Coordinates of C-alpha atoms in Angstrom, one line a residue:
X1 CA 19.1 8.6 -12.5
X2 CA 21.9 10.4 -10.6
X3 CA 19.5 12.4 -8.3
X4 CA 17.2 9.5 -7.2
X5 CA 18.1 7.6 -4.0
X6 CA 14.8 5.8 -3.2
X7 CA 12.2 4.2 -5.5
X8 CA 9.0 3.4 -3.7
X9 CA 6.6 1.0 -5.5
X10 CA 3.1 -0.1 -4.8
X11 CA 2.5 -3.8 -5.6
X12 CA -0.9 -4.7 -6.8
X13 CA -1.8 -2.8 -10.0
X14 CA 1.6 -1.2 -10.1
X15 CA 4.7 -3.4 -9.9
X16 CA 2.7 -6.6 -10.2
X17 CA 0.7 -7.4 -13.3
X18 CA -3.1 -7.9 -13.1
X19 CA -2.5 -11.6 -12.7
X20 CA -0.2 -10.8 -9.6
X21 CA 3.0 -11.7 -11.3
X22 CA 6.3 -9.7 -11.5
X23 CA 6.9 -8.9 -15.2
X24 CA 10.4 -9.7 -16.4
X25 CA 10.8 -6.2 -17.8
X26 CA 10.0 -4.6 -14.4
X27 CA 12.3 -6.9 -12.6
X28 CA 15.2 -6.1 -15.0
X29 CA 14.6 -2.4 -14.6
X30 CA 14.7 -2.7 -10.8
X31 CA 17.9 -4.7 -10.9
X32 CA 19.5 -2.0 -13.0
X33 CA 18.4 0.7 -10.5
X34 CA 19.6 -1.3 -7.6
X35 CA 23.0 -1.8 -9.2
X36 CA 23.1 2.0 -9.6
X37 CA 22.8 2.3 -5.8
X38 CA 19.1 3.1 -5.5
X39 CA 17.0 1.7 -2.7
X40 CA 14.0 -0.3 -4.1
X41 CA 11.2 -0.1 -1.5
X42 CA 7.9 -2.1 -1.9
X43 CA 5.1 0.1 -0.6
X44 CA 2.0 -1.8 0.1
X45 CA -1.2 -2.2 2.2
X46 CA -0.1 -5.7 3.1
X47 CA 2.0 -6.6 6.1
X48 CA 5.5 -7.8 5.2
X49 CA 4.8 -11.5 5.5
X50 CA 1.7 -11.1 3.3
X51 CA 3.7 -9.7 0.5
X52 CA 4.2 -12.1 -2.5
X53 CA 7.2 -14.4 -2.0
X54 CA 8.7 -13.2 -5.4
X55 CA 9.0 -9.7 -3.8
X56 CA 10.3 -10.8 -0.4
X57 CA 13.0 -12.9 -2.1
X58 CA 14.4 -9.9 -4.1
X59 CA 18.0 -9.7 -2.8
X60 CA 18.2 -5.9 -3.2
X61 CA 15.1 -5.1 -1.1
X62 CA 16.3 -3.8 2.3
X63 CA 13.3 -1.8 3.4
X64 CA 9.5 -2.0 2.8
X65 CA 6.7 0.4 3.6
X66 CA 3.9 -1.9 4.8
X67 CA 0.3 -1.7 6.0
X68 CA -0.3 1.6 4.1
X69 CA 2.5 3.2 6.0
X70 CA 1.7 2.0 9.5
X71 CA 5.1 0.2 9.5
X72 CA 8.4 1.0 7.8
X73 CA 10.0 -2.4 7.9
X74 CA 13.7 -3.2 8.1
X75 CA 14.0 -6.5 6.2
X76 CA 17.5 -7.4 7.3
X77 CA 16.8 -6.9 11.0
X78 CA 13.1 -7.9 10.9
X79 CA 12.0 -4.8 12.9
X80 CA 9.8 -1.8 12.3
X81 CA 11.9 1.4 12.2
X82 CA 8.7 3.5 12.3
X83 CA 5.1 2.8 13.3
X84 CA 1.8 4.5 13.4
X85 CA -0.9 2.3 14.9
X86 CA -4.6 2.7 15.8
X87 CA -4.9 2.7 19.7
X88 CA -6.7 -0.4 20.8
X89 CA -9.7 1.3 22.3
X90 CA -10.3 3.3 19.1
X91 CA -9.9 0.1 17.1
X92 CA -12.6 -1.7 19.2
X93 CA -14.9 1.4 18.9
X94 CA -14.6 1.3 15.1
X95 CA -15.2 -2.5 15.0
X96 CA -18.3 -2.1 17.2
X97 CA -19.7 0.4 14.6
X98 CA -18.8 -2.0 11.8
X99 CA -20.8 -4.7 13.6
X100 CA -23.9 -2.7 12.9
X101 CA -23.3 -2.9 9.1
X102 CA -23.6 -5.7 6.6
X103 CA -19.8 -6.0 6.2
X104 CA -17.0 -8.2 7.3
X105 CA -13.7 -6.9 8.6
X106 CA -10.3 -8.0 9.8
X107 CA -7.2 -6.3 11.2
X108 CA -3.5 -6.3 11.0
X109 CA -1.6 -6.4 14.3
X110 CA 2.1 -7.2 14.9
X111 CA 2.6 -7.8 11.2
X112 CA -0.1 -10.5 11.0
X113 CA -3.7 -10.7 10.0
X114 CA -6.6 -11.5 12.3
X115 CA -10.4 -12.0 11.8
X116 CA -13.5 -13.2 13.6
X117 CA -14.1 -16.7 12.6
X118 CA -17.7 -16.1 11.5
X119 CA -16.4 -13.3 9.2
X120 CA -13.6 -15.6 7.9
X121 CA -16.2 -18.2 7.0
X122 CA -18.3 -15.6 5.1
X123 CA -15.3 -14.3 3.1
X124 CA -16.5 -15.8 -0.2
X125 CA -19.7 -13.7 0.0
X126 CA -18.0 -10.4 0.7
X127 CA -14.7 -10.9 -1.2
X128 CA -15.6 -13.0 -4.3
X129 CA -12.4 -12.1 -6.2
X130 CA -10.3 -15.3 -6.2
X131 CA -7.0 -13.5 -5.4
X132 CA -8.4 -11.6 -2.3
X133 CA -10.4 -14.6 -1.1
X134 CA -7.2 -16.6 -1.2
X135 CA -5.4 -13.9 0.8
X136 CA -8.1 -13.9 3.4
X137 CA -8.1 -17.6 3.7
X138 CA -4.3 -17.9 4.0
X139 CA -3.2 -14.7 5.7
X140 CA -5.9 -14.2 8.4
X141 CA -5.9 -16.2 11.6
X142 CA -9.5 -16.7 12.6
X143 CA -10.4 -16.1 16.3
X144 CA -13.7 -16.6 18.1
X145 CA -14.3 -12.8 18.5
X146 CA -11.8 -10.3 17.1
X147 CA -12.7 -7.4 19.5
X148 CA -12.4 -9.7 22.6
X149 CA -9.1 -11.0 21.3
X150 CA -7.7 -7.5 20.8
X151 CA -8.7 -6.5 24.4
X152 CA -7.1 -9.7 25.7
X153 CA -3.8 -9.0 24.0
X154 CA -3.8 -5.3 24.7
X155 CA -2.0 -4.5 21.5
X156 CA -2.6 -1.6 19.2
X157 CA -3.8 -2.3 15.6
X158 CA -1.9 -1.5 12.4
X159 CA -5.0 -1.5 10.1
X160 CA -8.7 -2.4 10.0
X161 CA -10.0 -3.6 6.6
X162 CA -13.6 -4.1 5.8
X163 CA -15.3 -5.7 2.8
X164 CA -18.7 -4.8 1.5
X165 CA -20.7 -6.6 -1.2
X166 CA -23.0 -3.5 -1.5
X167 CA -20.9 -1.0 -3.5
X168 CA -23.3 1.8 -2.8
X169 CA -22.8 1.2 1.0
X170 CA -19.0 1.2 0.4
X171 CA -19.2 4.5 -1.4
X172 CA -21.3 6.0 1.4
X173 CA -18.8 4.7 4.0
X174 CA -15.9 6.2 2.1
X175 CA -17.6 9.6 2.6
X176 CA -18.9 9.2 6.1
X177 CA -16.0 7.3 7.9
X178 CA -13.6 10.3 7.8
X179 CA -16.2 12.5 9.5
X180 CA -17.1 9.8 12.1
X181 CA -13.4 9.1 12.8
X182 CA -11.3 12.2 12.1
X183 CA -8.2 10.6 13.6
X184 CA -8.3 7.8 11.1
X185 CA -7.0 7.7 7.5
X186 CA -9.6 6.1 5.1
X187 CA -8.5 4.6 1.8
X188 CA -9.2 1.8 -0.5
X189 CA -7.1 -0.5 -2.8
X190 CA -9.6 -2.9 -4.4
X191 CA -13.1 -2.5 -5.7
X192 CA -15.1 -3.6 -2.6
X193 CA -12.8 -2.9 0.4
X194 CA -12.1 0.1 2.7
X195 CA -8.9 0.4 4.7
X196 CA -8.8 2.2 8.0
X197 CA -5.4 3.3 9.5
X198 CA -4.2 5.8 12.0
X199 CA -4.2 9.3 10.5
X200 CA -0.4 9.3 10.4
X201 CA -0.2 5.9 8.8
X202 CA 0.0 6.7 5.1
X203 CA 2.6 5.8 2.5
X204 CA 3.6 9.4 2.0
X205 CA 4.6 10.0 5.6
X206 CA 6.3 6.6 5.7
X207 CA 8.4 7.6 2.7
X208 CA 9.4 10.7 4.5
X209 CA 10.4 8.7 7.6
X210 CA 12.4 6.3 5.6
X211 CA 14.2 9.1 3.7
X212 CA 15.1 10.8 7.0
X213 CA 16.3 7.4 8.4
X214 CA 18.6 7.0 5.3
X215 CA 19.7 10.7 5.4
X216 CA 18.1 11.3 2.1
X217 CA 16.2 14.4 1.1
X218 CA 12.6 13.7 0.1
X219 CA 13.2 15.3 -3.3
X220 CA 15.5 12.4 -4.2
X221 CA 12.6 9.9 -4.1
X222 CA 10.5 8.5 -6.9
X223 CA 7.2 6.7 -6.3
X224 CA 4.8 4.6 -8.5
X225 CA 1.2 3.9 -7.6
X226 CA -2.3 3.3 -8.8
X227 CA -4.8 3.2 -5.9
X228 CA -6.3 5.7 -3.5
X229 CA -3.9 4.4 -0.7
X230 CA -1.0 5.5 -3.0
X231 CA -2.2 9.1 -3.2
X232 CA 0.0 10.4 -0.4
X233 CA 2.9 8.5 -1.7
X234 CA 2.6 10.1 -5.2
X235 CA 2.1 13.6 -3.6
X236 CA 5.1 13.3 -1.2
X237 CA 7.7 11.8 -3.6
X238 CA 10.1 14.1 -5.5
X239 CA 8.8 12.4 -8.6
X240 CA 5.3 10.9 -8.4
X241 CA 4.4 8.5 -11.2
X242 CA 0.9 7.1 -11.8
X243 CA 0.2 3.9 -13.7
X244 CA -2.1 4.3 -16.7
X245 CA -4.6 2.1 -14.8
X246 CA -4.6 4.4 -11.7
X247 CA -7.7 5.8 -10.1
X248 CA -8.6 9.4 -11.1
X249 CA -7.2 11.0 -7.9
X250 CA -3.8 9.4 -8.4
X251 CA -3.8 10.3 -12.1
X252 CA -4.5 14.0 -11.2
X253 CA -1.8 14.1 -8.5
X254 CA 1.0 12.6 -10.5
X255 CA 3.7 14.5 -12.4
X256 CA 4.1 11.6 -14.9
X257 CA 1.9 8.8 -16.2
X258 CA 3.5 5.6 -17.4
X259 CA 1.9 2.6 -19.1
X260 CA -0.3 0.2 -17.2
X261 CA 0.7 -2.7 -15.0
X262 CA 0.3 -5.2 -17.7
X263 CA 2.7 -3.4 -20.1
X264 CA 5.9 -3.0 -17.9
X265 CA 4.8 0.3 -16.6
X266 CA 7.6 0.5 -14.0
X267 CA 10.3 -0.3 -16.6
X268 CA 8.8 2.2 -19.0
X269 CA 8.6 4.9 -16.4
X270 CA 12.2 4.4 -15.2
X271 CA 13.5 4.3 -18.7
X272 CA 11.7 7.3 -20.0
X273 CA 12.3 9.4 -16.9
X274 CA 16.0 8.4 -16.9
X275 CA 16.3 9.8 -20.5
X276 CA 14.6 13.0 -19.5
X277 CA 16.6 13.5 -16.3
X278 CA 19.8 13.4 -18.4
X279 CA 18.7 16.9 -19.3
X280 CA 17.9 18.1 -15.8
X281 CA 16.4 21.5 -16.6
X282 CA 14.0 20.1 -19.1
X283 CA 13.0 17.4 -16.7
X284 CA 12.3 19.8 -13.8
X285 CA 10.3 22.0 -16.1
X286 CA 8.3 19.0 -17.2
X287 CA 7.5 18.0 -13.6
X288 CA 6.5 21.6 -12.7
X289 CA 4.2 21.8 -15.6
X290 CA 2.7 18.4 -14.8
X291 CA 2.9 17.4 -18.4
X292 CA 1.6 13.8 -18.6
X293 CA 3.6 11.6 -21.0
X294 CA 2.5 8.1 -22.0

């Protein structure tokens, strides 16, 4: 793919299979792309240390878009090269409102996860999925009271995440939270969560920041995703690719639809698009017409 410099990939439901493994076919395709000089950039709602070890150990990963775009992370130097955080007072205000609802919540701060202990102890009720329950148990540090802890540290917040076991409440909050907090970006990545970031913390803006940092035009980027928190990424990339298992909004925004995450969708997308890009005019016409190929 001679025109592509950056390949940004969501993890859960995209690069990783539904059982959270890295399929060999996807790995081989990324290795070929890396050898061809492309930057392979995991793009996730997780903080860097919360990414699966199999991803963090990939030798060709130099950058990662993390916390839904709140941090663009330089892996080699262990620093954020771009950040978009929620100011602490706004974070506490949001959490105070969430305290009035039958939900639990946590936050990411300084590339780590934090949670009120009482919420951490109720995680099984609100996040029954074994994978996400394990993530909460292992990747959140419980504190007596999260709001008090934030005020004590004085640090801004990368993301607030809530879990609701009432899916009708979750749906209502997805509609109401953007109106209540217009300076926040509201998204979701799993069936019972809502993720709250700063308005400028999204994967699409983060991709643009990374491209500028690398001196790369945004048109020379390619992105894969499946969830609502991938929508800006798909819309911003030069080539936006949706997984077949993607949510309706991502499917509608993509210029190409590949196979699902359990059938080497990344490998299939790269291979088929590589073949089409060999005839550049036809490829560009295909993208402009938004002709979905599976």
